[in-house]
Coordinates of C-alpha atoms in Angstrom, one line a residue:
M67 CA 28.0 -37.0 -2.1
I68 CA 28.3 -35.4 1.4
E69 CA 26.9 -32.0 -0.2
E70 CA 23.9 -33.7 -1.8
G71 CA 23.2 -35.3 1.6
S72 CA 23.3 -32.1 3.4
K73 CA 21.1 -30.4 0.6
S74 CA 18.6 -33.2 0.9
S75 CA 18.4 -33.0 4.8
K76 CA 18.0 -29.2 4.7
A77 CA 14.9 -30.2 2.4
M78 CA 13.3 -32.4 4.7
V79 CA 13.8 -30.0 7.3
E80 CA 12.3 -27.2 5.6
K81 CA 9.3 -29.4 4.4
R82 CA 8.9 -30.3 8.0
Q83 CA 8.7 -26.9 9.2
L84 CA 6.1 -25.8 7.0
F85 CA 3.6 -28.6 8.2
M86 CA 4.9 -28.3 11.9
E87 CA 4.0 -24.8 11.9
M88 CA 0.5 -25.7 10.2
R89 CA -0.2 -28.1 12.8
A90 CA 0.7 -25.8 15.6
Q91 CA -2.3 -23.4 14.3
N92 CA -4.6 -26.4 15.5
F93 CA -6.7 -26.2 12.5
D94 CA -8.1 -29.8 13.1
V95 CA -10.3 -28.7 15.5
I96 CA -12.4 -27.0 12.9
R97 CA -15.4 -29.4 12.3
L98 CA -16.2 -28.7 9.1
S99 CA -13.8 -29.9 6.1
T100 CA -14.5 -27.0 3.8
Y101 CA -13.5 -24.4 6.3
R102 CA -10.5 -26.5 7.6
T103 CA -9.1 -27.0 4.1
A104 CA -9.3 -23.0 3.1
C105 CA -7.9 -22.5 6.6
K106 CA -5.0 -24.6 5.7
L107 CA -4.2 -23.3 2.3
R108 CA -4.5 -19.7 3.5
F109 CA -2.0 -20.3 5.8
V110 CA 0.1 -21.9 3.5
Q111 CA -0.3 -18.8 0.9
K112 CA 0.5 -16.6 3.7
R113 CA 3.4 -18.2 4.7
C114 CA 5.4 -18.7 1.6
N115 CA 4.3 -15.0 0.9
L116 CA 2.2 -16.1 -2.0
H117 CA -0.6 -13.6 -0.9
L118 CA 1.5 -10.8 -1.8
V119 CA 2.2 -11.8 -5.6
D120 CA -0.8 -10.8 -7.8
V121 CA -2.2 -13.3 -10.5
W122 CA -1.0 -10.8 -13.2
N123 CA 2.6 -10.7 -11.6
M124 CA 2.3 -14.5 -11.8
I125 CA 1.4 -14.6 -15.5
E126 CA 4.2 -11.9 -16.2
A127 CA 6.7 -14.5 -14.3
F128 CA 5.6 -17.3 -16.5
R129 CA 6.4 -15.3 -19.5
D130 CA 9.5 -14.0 -18.6
N131 CA 10.9 -17.1 -17.5
G132 CA 9.8 -18.6 -21.1
L133 CA 7.3 -21.1 -20.0
S134 CA 4.4 -19.9 -22.6
T135 CA 6.5 -21.6 -25.2
L136 CA 6.3 -24.9 -23.4
D137 CA 3.7 -27.5 -24.1
H138 CA 1.6 -28.4 -20.9
N139 CA 2.9 -31.7 -20.4
A140 CA 6.6 -30.8 -20.7
E141 CA 8.6 -31.5 -17.5
I142 CA 10.8 -29.1 -15.5
N143 CA 13.4 -30.3 -12.9
V144 CA 13.6 -29.0 -9.7
S145 CA 16.5 -26.7 -10.0
R146 CA 14.6 -24.7 -12.6
L147 CA 11.4 -24.4 -10.4
E148 CA 13.8 -23.2 -7.8
T149 CA 14.8 -20.5 -10.6
I150 CA 11.5 -19.2 -11.4
L151 CA 10.5 -18.7 -7.4
S152 CA 13.9 -16.9 -7.3
S153 CA 12.3 -14.5 -9.9
I154 CA 8.8 -14.1 -8.6
F155 CA 10.0 -13.3 -5.0
Y156 CA 12.9 -10.9 -6.1
Q157 CA 10.9 -9.1 -8.4
L158 CA 8.0 -8.7 -5.5
N159 CA 10.8 -7.1 -3.4
K160 CA 11.5 -4.5 -5.7
R161 CA 7.6 -3.6 -5.9
L162 CA 7.4 -3.6 -2.2
P163 CA 9.0 -0.8 0.3
T164 CA 11.9 -1.3 2.1
T165 CA 9.8 -1.6 5.5
H166 CA 8.1 -4.3 4.0
Q167 CA 10.8 -6.5 2.2
I168 CA 10.4 -10.4 2.9
N169 CA 13.0 -13.3 3.4
V170 CA 13.4 -14.2 -0.1
D171 CA 15.5 -17.4 0.5
Q172 CA 13.4 -18.5 2.8
S173 CA 9.9 -18.0 0.9
I174 CA 11.8 -19.6 -1.9
G175 CA 12.8 -22.8 0.4
L176 CA 9.2 -23.5 2.1
L177 CA 7.5 -22.8 -1.3
L178 CA 9.9 -25.0 -3.2
N179 CA 9.6 -27.9 -0.8
F180 CA 5.9 -27.5 -0.1
I181 CA 5.3 -27.8 -4.3
V182 CA 7.9 -31.1 -4.7
A183 CA 6.0 -32.8 -1.8
T184 CA 2.5 -31.9 -3.6
Y185 CA 3.6 -32.8 -7.1
D186 CA 6.5 -35.1 -7.1
S187 CA 5.5 -37.3 -3.8
E188 CA 7.4 -40.3 -5.4
G189 CA 10.8 -38.3 -5.6
H190 CA 11.4 -38.0 -9.7
G191 CA 13.0 -34.7 -9.6
K192 CA 10.5 -33.3 -12.1
L193 CA 7.0 -31.8 -12.6
T194 CA 4.9 -30.6 -15.4
V195 CA 4.8 -27.1 -16.6
F196 CA 0.5 -27.3 -16.3
A197 CA 0.9 -28.6 -13.0
M198 CA 3.2 -25.5 -11.7
K199 CA 0.9 -22.9 -13.5
A200 CA -2.2 -24.5 -12.0
M201 CA -0.7 -24.6 -8.7
L202 CA 0.8 -21.2 -8.5
A203 CA -2.1 -19.2 -10.5
T204 CA -4.5 -21.0 -7.4
M205 CA -2.5 -20.2 -4.5
C206 CA -1.3 -16.7 -5.6
G207 CA -3.2 -13.6 -4.5
G208 CA -5.5 -11.6 -6.6
K209 CA -9.3 -11.9 -7.5
I210 CA -10.8 -15.2 -8.4
L211 CA -12.3 -13.7 -11.5
D212 CA -8.9 -13.4 -13.0
K213 CA -7.5 -16.5 -11.7
L214 CA -10.7 -18.1 -13.3
R215 CA -10.3 -16.5 -16.8
Y216 CA -6.6 -17.3 -17.0
I217 CA -7.3 -20.8 -16.0
F218 CA -9.8 -21.1 -18.7
S219 CA -7.3 -19.6 -21.2
Q220 CA -5.3 -22.5 -20.8
I221 CA -7.8 -25.4 -20.8
S222 CA -10.0 -23.9 -24.0
D223 CA -9.3 -24.5 -27.6
S224 CA -8.9 -21.4 -30.4
N225 CA -12.9 -21.2 -30.7
G226 CA -13.0 -20.3 -26.8
V227 CA -14.6 -23.6 -26.1
M228 CA -13.3 -25.7 -23.1
I229 CA -11.6 -28.9 -23.4
F230 CA -13.0 -31.5 -20.8
A231 CA -9.8 -33.3 -21.0
K232 CA -7.5 -30.3 -20.2
F233 CA -10.4 -29.4 -17.3
D234 CA -10.1 -32.8 -16.0
Q235 CA -6.1 -32.5 -16.0
F236 CA -6.8 -29.2 -14.0
L237 CA -8.8 -30.7 -11.5
R238 CA -6.2 -33.5 -11.1
E239 CA -3.4 -31.0 -10.5
V240 CA -5.3 -28.6 -8.2
L241 CA -7.3 -31.3 -6.1
K242 CA -3.6 -32.2 -4.8
L243 CA -3.6 -29.1 -2.9
P244 CA -6.1 -30.6 -0.2
T245 CA -4.4 -33.4 -0.5
A246 CA -0.9 -32.1 0.6
V247 CA -2.8 -30.8 3.6
F248 CA -4.4 -34.0 4.8
E249 CA -7.8 -32.8 3.3
G250 CA -7.6 -36.0 0.4
P251 CA -10.5 -37.7 1.8
S252 CA -12.9 -34.7 1.6
F253 CA -11.5 -33.1 -1.7
G254 CA -9.6 -35.6 -3.6
Y255 CA -9.8 -36.4 -7.2
T256 CA -12.2 -38.7 -8.6
E257 CA -12.6 -39.8 -12.4
H258 CA -16.4 -38.1 -11.6
S259 CA -14.9 -34.9 -10.7
V260 CA -15.4 -33.2 -14.3
R261 CA -19.3 -34.3 -14.7
T262 CA -20.1 -33.3 -10.9
C263 CA -19.0 -29.6 -12.3
F264 CA -20.8 -29.9 -15.8
P265 CA -23.2 -32.6 -15.9
Q266 CA -25.2 -31.8 -18.7
Q267 CA -23.9 -28.9 -20.7
K268 CA -21.9 -30.0 -23.6
K269 CA -20.2 -26.9 -24.9
I270 CA -18.8 -24.8 -22.3
L271 CA -17.9 -21.3 -23.0
L272 CA -16.2 -18.6 -20.7
N273 CA -19.5 -17.2 -19.3
T274 CA -21.0 -20.6 -18.3
F275 CA -17.2 -21.5 -16.9
L276 CA -17.3 -18.4 -14.6
D277 CA -21.1 -19.2 -13.8
V278 CA -20.7 -22.4 -12.6
L279 CA -17.2 -22.0 -10.7
M280 CA -18.5 -18.8 -9.1
A281 CA -21.6 -20.0 -8.3
D282 CA -23.0 -20.5 -4.8
P283 CA -22.5 -22.9 -3.8
P284 CA -19.9 -23.8 -6.5
P285 CA -19.0 -27.6 -7.4
Q286 CA -18.4 -29.5 -4.1
C287 CA -15.0 -30.3 -5.0
L288 CA -13.8 -26.7 -5.4
V289 CA -15.9 -25.4 -2.6
W290 CA -12.9 -24.4 -1.0
L291 CA -11.5 -22.1 -3.7
P292 CA -13.6 -19.2 -3.4
L293 CA -13.9 -19.7 0.6
M294 CA -10.1 -19.3 0.6
H295 CA -10.7 -16.1 -1.1
R296 CA -13.4 -15.1 1.2
L297 CA -10.9 -15.5 4.2
A298 CA -8.5 -13.2 2.9
N299 CA -11.3 -10.5 2.6
V300 CA -12.4 -10.6 6.0
E301 CA -9.5 -11.1 8.2
N302 CA -9.6 -7.5 9.3
V303 CA -13.1 -7.2 8.9
F304 CA -15.1 -6.0 12.8
H305 CA -18.2 -6.6 13.9
P306 CA -19.5 -4.8 17.0
V307 CA -21.5 -7.7 18.2
E308 CA -21.3 -10.2 21.2
C309 CA -20.9 -13.7 20.5
S310 CA -23.6 -15.6 22.2
Y311 CA -21.5 -18.5 23.2
C312 CA -18.2 -17.1 24.6
Q313 CA -19.8 -13.7 25.2
S314 CA -16.8 -12.0 23.5
E315 CA -18.1 -8.2 22.9
S316 CA -16.7 -7.9 19.3
M317 CA -16.1 -10.3 16.6
M318 CA -13.0 -10.8 13.4
G319 CA -13.5 -12.2 10.5
F320 CA -16.7 -14.0 9.6
R321 CA -20.2 -13.5 11.7
Y322 CA -23.0 -16.1 11.8
R323 CA -26.3 -15.5 12.4
C324 CA -28.9 -18.3 13.1
Q325 CA -31.9 -18.6 11.2
Q326 CA -34.1 -19.7 13.9
C327 CA -32.9 -18.5 17.2
H328 CA -33.8 -14.8 17.2
G329 CA -30.3 -12.9 17.9
Y330 CA -28.3 -15.7 18.3
Q331 CA -24.8 -15.0 16.6
L332 CA -21.6 -16.7 16.9
C333 CA -17.9 -15.8 16.2
Q334 CA -16.2 -17.7 13.6
S335 CA -14.1 -19.5 16.2
C336 CA -17.0 -21.0 18.1
F337 CA -19.1 -21.6 14.8
W338 CA -16.0 -23.6 13.3
R339 CA -15.8 -25.5 16.6
G340 CA -19.1 -26.4 16.7
H341 CA -20.2 -24.6 20.1
A342 CA -23.8 -24.0 20.9
S343 CA -25.7 -22.8 23.8
G344 CA -29.4 -22.3 25.2
P345 CA -31.9 -23.4 22.8
H346 CA -29.6 -23.1 19.7
S347 CA -28.2 -26.5 18.1
N348 CA -25.4 -27.0 15.6
Q349 CA -28.4 -28.6 12.9
H350 CA -30.0 -25.1 12.5
Q351 CA -29.1 -23.3 9.4
M352 CA -26.8 -20.5 9.9
K353 CA -26.3 -17.3 7.6
E354 CA -22.4 -16.3 7.0
H355 CA -21.9 -12.4 7.5
S356 CA -18.6 -11.1 5.9
S357 CA -19.5 -7.1 6.9
W358 CA -21.1 -5.2 9.4
K359 CA -24.1 -3.0 9.0
S360 CA -25.7 -0.6 11.1
P361 CA -29.5 -0.6 12.2
A362 CA -29.7 2.3 9.9
K363 CA -28.1 1.0 7.0
K364 CA -30.1 -2.4 7.2
L365 CA -33.5 0.0 7.3
S366 CA -32.2 2.1 4.4
H367 CA -31.3 -1.0 2.3
A368 CA -34.5 -2.5 2.8
I369 CA -36.4 0.6 1.8
S370 CA -34.3 0.9 -1.4
K371 CA -34.8 -2.3 -2.5
S372 CA -38.5 -2.7 -1.8
L373 CA -39.0 0.7 -3.9
G374 CA -37.3 -1.1 -6.6
C375 CA -34.2 1.5 -6.5
M376 CA -31.8 -1.4 -6.3
P377 CA -30.9 -3.9 -8.8
I378 CA -32.2 -7.4 -8.1
G379 CA -30.1 -10.5 -9.3
E380 CA -27.1 -8.9 -10.4
P381 CA -24.6 -11.4 -12.0
P382 CA -21.6 -12.7 -9.9
H383 CA -19.2 -11.6 -12.7
P384 CA -19.3 -9.2 -15.9
V385 CA -20.7 -10.8 -19.1
F386 CA -18.1 -11.6 -21.5
P387 CA -18.1 -12.0 -25.4
E388 CA -18.6 -15.5 -26.9
A389 CA -15.6 -15.3 -28.9
A390 CA -12.7 -16.7 -27.9
E391 CA -10.4 -15.1 -25.3
R392 CA -6.9 -14.1 -26.1
P393 CA -4.4 -16.2 -24.6
Q394 CA -3.1 -14.6 -21.4
D395 CA 0.7 -16.0 -21.5
L396 CA 2.2 -15.0 -24.9
V397 CA 5.6 -13.7 -25.0
H398 CA 6.0 -9.8 -24.9
T399 CA 8.3 -7.1 -24.5
S400 CA 6.9 -5.0 -22.1
T401 CA 5.4 -5.0 -18.7
L402 CA 2.6 -2.8 -19.3
E403 CA -0.7 -4.1 -20.9
S404 CA -0.8 -3.8 -24.9
P405 CA -3.1 -1.2 -26.5
S406 CA -5.0 -3.5 -28.4
R407 CA -5.7 -5.6 -25.2
L408 CA -6.9 -2.2 -23.4
D409 CA -9.2 -1.7 -26.4
E410 CA -10.3 -5.1 -26.1
E411 CA -11.4 -4.6 -22.8
H412 CA -13.0 -1.3 -23.7
R413 CA -15.1 -3.1 -26.0
L414 CA -16.4 -5.8 -23.6
I415 CA -17.1 -2.7 -21.0
A416 CA -19.1 -0.8 -23.6
R417 CA -21.0 -4.4 -24.7
Y418 CA -21.9 -5.0 -21.1
A419 CA -23.1 -1.2 -20.4
A420 CA -25.0 -1.2 -23.4
R421 CA -26.9 -4.7 -22.4
L422 CA -27.6 -3.1 -18.9
A423 CA -29.2 0.0 -20.6
A424 CA -31.2 -2.1 -22.6
E425 CA -32.4 -4.3 -19.9
A426 CA -33.0 -1.2 -17.7
S427 CA -35.3 0.2 -20.4
N428 CA -37.2 -3.0 -20.6
S429 CA -37.8 -3.0 -16.8
T430 CA -41.0 -2.2 -15.3
Q431 CA -39.7 -1.1 -11.9
C432 CA -38.1 2.1 -13.4
P433 CA -39.3 4.6 -16.0
P434 CA -38.4 4.1 -19.7
T435 CA -35.3 5.8 -20.7
D436 CA -34.2 6.9 -24.2
L437 CA -32.2 4.6 -25.5
S438 CA -30.4 7.0 -27.7
F439 CA -29.5 9.0 -24.8
N440 CA -28.1 5.6 -23.0
F441 CA -25.7 4.8 -26.1
D442 CA -24.6 8.6 -26.2
A443 CA -23.6 8.4 -22.6
N444 CA -22.1 5.0 -23.1
K445 CA -20.1 6.7 -26.0
Q446 CA -18.8 9.3 -23.6
Q447 CA -17.9 6.7 -21.0
R448 CA -16.1 4.8 -23.5
Q449 CA -14.1 8.0 -24.5
L450 CA -13.5 8.8 -21.0
I451 CA -11.9 5.2 -20.3
A452 CA -9.8 5.3 -23.1
E453 CA -8.6 8.8 -21.9
L454 CA -7.9 7.6 -18.6
E455 CA -6.4 4.6 -20.1
N456 CA -3.9 6.5 -21.9
K457 CA -3.0 8.6 -19.0
N458 CA -2.8 5.3 -17.1
R459 CA -0.1 3.8 -19.9
E460 CA 1.7 7.1 -20.0
I461 CA 2.3 7.3 -16.0
L462 CA 3.2 3.6 -15.9
Q463 CA 6.0 4.4 -18.5
E464 CA 7.3 7.5 -16.7
I465 CA 7.6 5.3 -13.5
Q466 CA 9.3 2.7 -15.7
R467 CA 12.1 5.0 -16.8
L468 CA 12.5 6.9 -13.2
R469 CA 12.8 3.3 -11.8
L470 CA 15.6 2.4 -14.5
E471 CA 17.2 6.0 -13.9
H472 CA 17.4 5.3 -10.4
E473 CA 18.9 1.8 -10.7
Q474 CA 21.6 3.4 -13.0
A475 CA 22.2 6.5 -10.6
S476 CA 22.2 3.9 -7.7
Q477 CA 25.5 1.8 -9.0
P478 CA 28.7 2.9 -8.1
T479 CA 30.9 4.2 -11.4
P480 CA 34.7 4.8 -11.6
E481 CA 33.8 8.2 -12.4
K482 CA 32.6 9.2 -9.1
A483 CA 35.6 7.1 -7.3
Q484 CA 38.1 9.5 -9.6
Q485 CA 36.9 13.0 -9.2
N486 CA 39.5 15.9 -8.8
P487 CA 40.9 15.6 -5.1
T488 CA 41.8 19.7 -5.5
L489 CA 38.2 20.7 -6.5
L490 CA 36.9 18.6 -3.5
A491 CA 38.9 20.2 -1.0
E492 CA 38.0 23.4 -2.4
L493 CA 34.8 22.8 -1.9
R494 CA 35.2 21.5 1.6
L495 CA 36.8 25.0 2.5
L496 CA 33.9 26.9 1.0
R497 CA 31.7 25.1 3.0
H498 CA 33.8 25.3 6.1
R499 CA 33.8 29.3 5.5
K500 CA 29.9 29.3 4.4
D501 CA 29.4 27.5 7.9
E502 CA 31.5 30.2 9.9
L503 CA 29.9 33.3 8.1
E504 CA 26.7 31.8 9.2
R505 CA 27.4 31.4 12.9
R506 CA 28.5 34.9 13.0
M507 CA 25.7 36.2 11.3
S508 CA 23.4 34.4 13.8
A509 CA 25.7 35.9 16.8
L510 CA 25.1 39.5 15.2
Q511 CA 21.4 39.1 14.6
E512 CA 21.3 37.9 18.5
S513 CA 23.5 41.1 19.3
R514 CA 20.9 43.3 17.2
R515 CA 18.3 41.8 19.1
E516 CA 19.1 42.6 22.4
L517 CA 20.5 46.0 21.4
M518 CA 16.9 46.7 20.0
V519 CA 15.2 45.6 23.2
Q520 CA 17.5 48.1 25.0
L521 CA 16.8 50.8 23.0
E522 CA 13.1 50.5 23.2
G523 CA 13.4 50.5 27.0
L524 CA 15.6 53.5 27.0
M525 CA 13.6 55.3 24.8
R526 CA 10.1 54.9 26.8
L527 CA 12.3 55.8 30.0
L528 CA 13.5 59.0 28.4
K529 CA 9.7 59.8 27.6
D530 CA 8.6 58.9 31.0
E531 CA 11.3 61.1 32.5
E532 CA 10.2 64.4 30.2
Q533 CA 6.6 63.8 31.0
K534 CA 7.4 63.8 34.8
Q535 CA 9.8 66.8 34.5
A536 CA 7.2 68.4 33.0
T537 CA 4.5 67.6 35.4
Q538 CA 6.8 68.9 38.3
T539 CA 7.4 72.2 36.6
G540 CA 3.7 72.8 36.0
G541 CA 3.1 72.1 39.7
S542 CA 0.5 69.2 38.9
P543 CA -0.9 67.5 42.2
H544 CA -2.1 64.3 40.1
S545 CA 0.7 61.3 40.3
S546 CA 3.1 61.0 37.6
P547 CA 2.2 59.2 34.3
S548 CA 5.2 57.2 34.5
H549 CA 3.4 55.2 37.1
S550 CA 0.8 54.1 34.5
A551 CA 3.2 53.8 31.7
G552 CA 5.4 51.3 33.7
C553 CA 9.0 50.2 32.8
T554 CA 10.1 47.7 30.3
M555 CA 13.2 47.1 32.6
P556 CA 13.4 45.5 35.7
M557 CA 12.6 48.1 38.7
P558 CA 11.8 47.8 42.4
I559 CA 8.6 49.4 43.4
R560 CA 8.5 51.2 46.7
S561 CA 5.8 50.7 49.2
T562 CA 3.8 53.9 50.2
S563 CA 1.3 55.2 53.0
A564 CA -2.6 55.5 52.2
G565 CA -3.5 58.5 50.2
S566 CA 0.1 59.3 49.2
T567 CA 1.2 59.1 45.4
P568 CA 3.7 56.5 44.6
T569 CA 6.9 58.1 42.8
H570 CA 10.3 56.4 41.8
T571 CA 13.4 58.1 40.6
P572 CA 15.7 57.8 37.5
Q573 CA 17.7 55.5 39.5
D574 CA 14.7 53.2 40.3
C575 CA 13.5 52.5 36.9
L576 CA 17.3 51.8 35.6
A577 CA 17.9 49.5 37.7
G578 CA 19.9 46.8 36.0
V579 CA 21.1 49.1 33.2
G580 CA 24.6 50.0 32.6
D581 CA 26.8 52.8 34.5
D582 CA 26.8 55.2 31.6
V583 CA 23.5 55.2 31.6
L584 CA 22.9 55.9 35.3
D585 CA 25.6 58.4 35.4
A586 CA 23.4 60.1 32.3
F587 CA 20.3 60.3 34.3
S588 CA 21.8 61.1 37.7
Q589 CA 23.4 64.2 36.9
G590 CA 19.7 65.4 35.3
V591 CA 21.2 66.1 32.1
P592 CA 20.7 63.1 30.0
R593 CA 23.1 62.3 27.3
N594 CA 21.8 61.7 23.8
L595 CA 21.9 57.7 24.2
R596 CA 19.2 57.0 21.7
N597 CA 21.7 58.5 19.1
D598 CA 24.6 56.5 20.4
L599 CA 22.2 53.3 20.4
L600 CA 20.9 54.0 17.0
V601 CA 24.4 54.2 15.6
A602 CA 25.3 51.0 17.0
A603 CA 22.2 49.4 15.5
D604 CA 23.0 50.7 12.1
S605 CA 26.7 49.5 12.7
I606 CA 25.2 46.1 13.3
T607 CA 22.8 46.2 10.4
N608 CA 25.5 47.3 8.2
T609 CA 27.7 44.3 9.2
M610 CA 25.2 41.9 8.8
S611 CA 24.6 43.1 5.3
S612 CA 28.4 42.7 4.5
L613 CA 28.2 38.9 6.1
V614 CA 25.0 38.3 3.7
K615 CA 26.9 39.8 0.5
E616 CA 29.9 37.4 1.6
L617 CA 27.8 34.5 2.3
H618 CA 26.2 34.9 -0.8
S619 CA 29.5 35.3 -2.6
V620 CA 30.5 31.7 -0.9
D621 CA 27.3 30.1 -2.3
D622 CA 28.0 31.3 -5.8
G623 CA 31.4 30.0 -5.2
L624 CA 29.9 26.7 -4.3
E625 CA 27.8 26.6 -7.3
E626 CA 30.5 27.3 -9.8
E627 CA 32.7 24.6 -8.3
E628 CA 29.9 21.9 -8.1
E629 CA 28.8 22.7 -11.5
H630 CA 32.4 22.7 -12.8
M631 CA 32.6 18.9 -11.0
R632 CA 29.8 18.0 -13.0
N633 CA 30.9 19.3 -16.2
G634 CA 34.0 17.4 -15.9
R635 CA 32.3 14.1 -14.8
D636 CA 29.9 14.3 -17.7
K637 CA 32.8 15.2 -20.1
A638 CA 34.6 12.0 -18.5
E639 CA 31.1 10.0 -18.8
S640 CA 31.1 10.7 -22.6
E641 CA 34.7 9.9 -23.4

């Protein structure tokens, strides 16, 4: 009893935590209920990390947890709901990079308490399968078109016709979300909600369903749903425009332009709060902008539109076939889409492309085109799409295989812990020997480099001395060539009087050189130091060559030992 009481108190704390954080955002200052509701639900979506779960990932979770075999009116308890949410968020963490991992336990706790507070306010500890599907499919991430297609597959019959009773059940469940964030008076469920969405239609197919719910404006009871998706798309949109009220030099999110006051624009914060200045009034019609276009782009867009080069009245969604949609939550054995479903999508794309081509040929704004050419182009496009889909399917399968191999390799095995200690000791000795040889080789390379520098300097000194002696023997009055040639070694330069030729002795040029070299030049008969230095350089080169051979032999030994260990481990695993 004490444990149950602690769990209940913890659940109440987590429930209050989410709503306290939402109140801290001060969303209630937004004067329009549509924006207020969309902002609150967007906050819940992000706080529970549902925006990171795509609708297709959500459908996969429904399948993996066996919900596709249950009736929509079947009830599940809170513990099973917690299991389903755990699988959703743990799978999400597997898809996310390590630097963007989420707190799974916190996300599960917050979302679980929000769902229970929304759909089990009386405390029965149960909720229906359809309520959970409707809530998670609505609040997860992804495109609104994909969400609506999935919802239609849940509320339509085998002929692809919407069942009004199921749509009414969907509205009953999904409109509990605004009520949960204290917006029930504006968007609560009523018995007339279905007829306000479809006042005249008797037979609702998929395209009609999408036309109504994605219209501008959508039905009043669901007007917050597309707005929530638009909020997600404009959170990081930048507008280099000054707000006419708060004088901010830039805007983030939505931008609102008055249709009566010339050049009057408001940022989303000022518009949501009902701020106005000058002749502008809150009663003026405002146009919402979700992107920024420069004046040059606006002019180009206007010219293209006036010349008829841009399509007019594009449909808000692709046109789908009138046949029944396949259910999108059937049990399957692979996370990849089946080839039959991809072929169906290809046929839909081809049909829509052919329809557009036929409309283009009948249009008066564009020159007539050859239908056969269009159909050939569509055939080539379908072939290209099929090739790309096949390649994509192969890549996904390869990624799945590599992920499984990585998970298997990362798990500790007994064979790894029972490796031969003798072989490991030999490997450590060989690596130590290799490190010593590399250090010796590095030191010899440095010595060889210094020796070659000295050799080059001495060779230049010898050449200058020979030219100097030849000049003195010939009695030339000009300055010695050694003055212009210079020395690579450091040497002092003696100051001379005007008109005199600067000279320097071999001792001056050899400052900083060894005593052996100084003695050789001071006697006037230079020894053959070039040969000695060349011999020393060759000796170092030969030593380095032997070191390289020895290093290669150590590497070969390391490779043989590692290959031996791998073979032993493979043999142990096979046994």
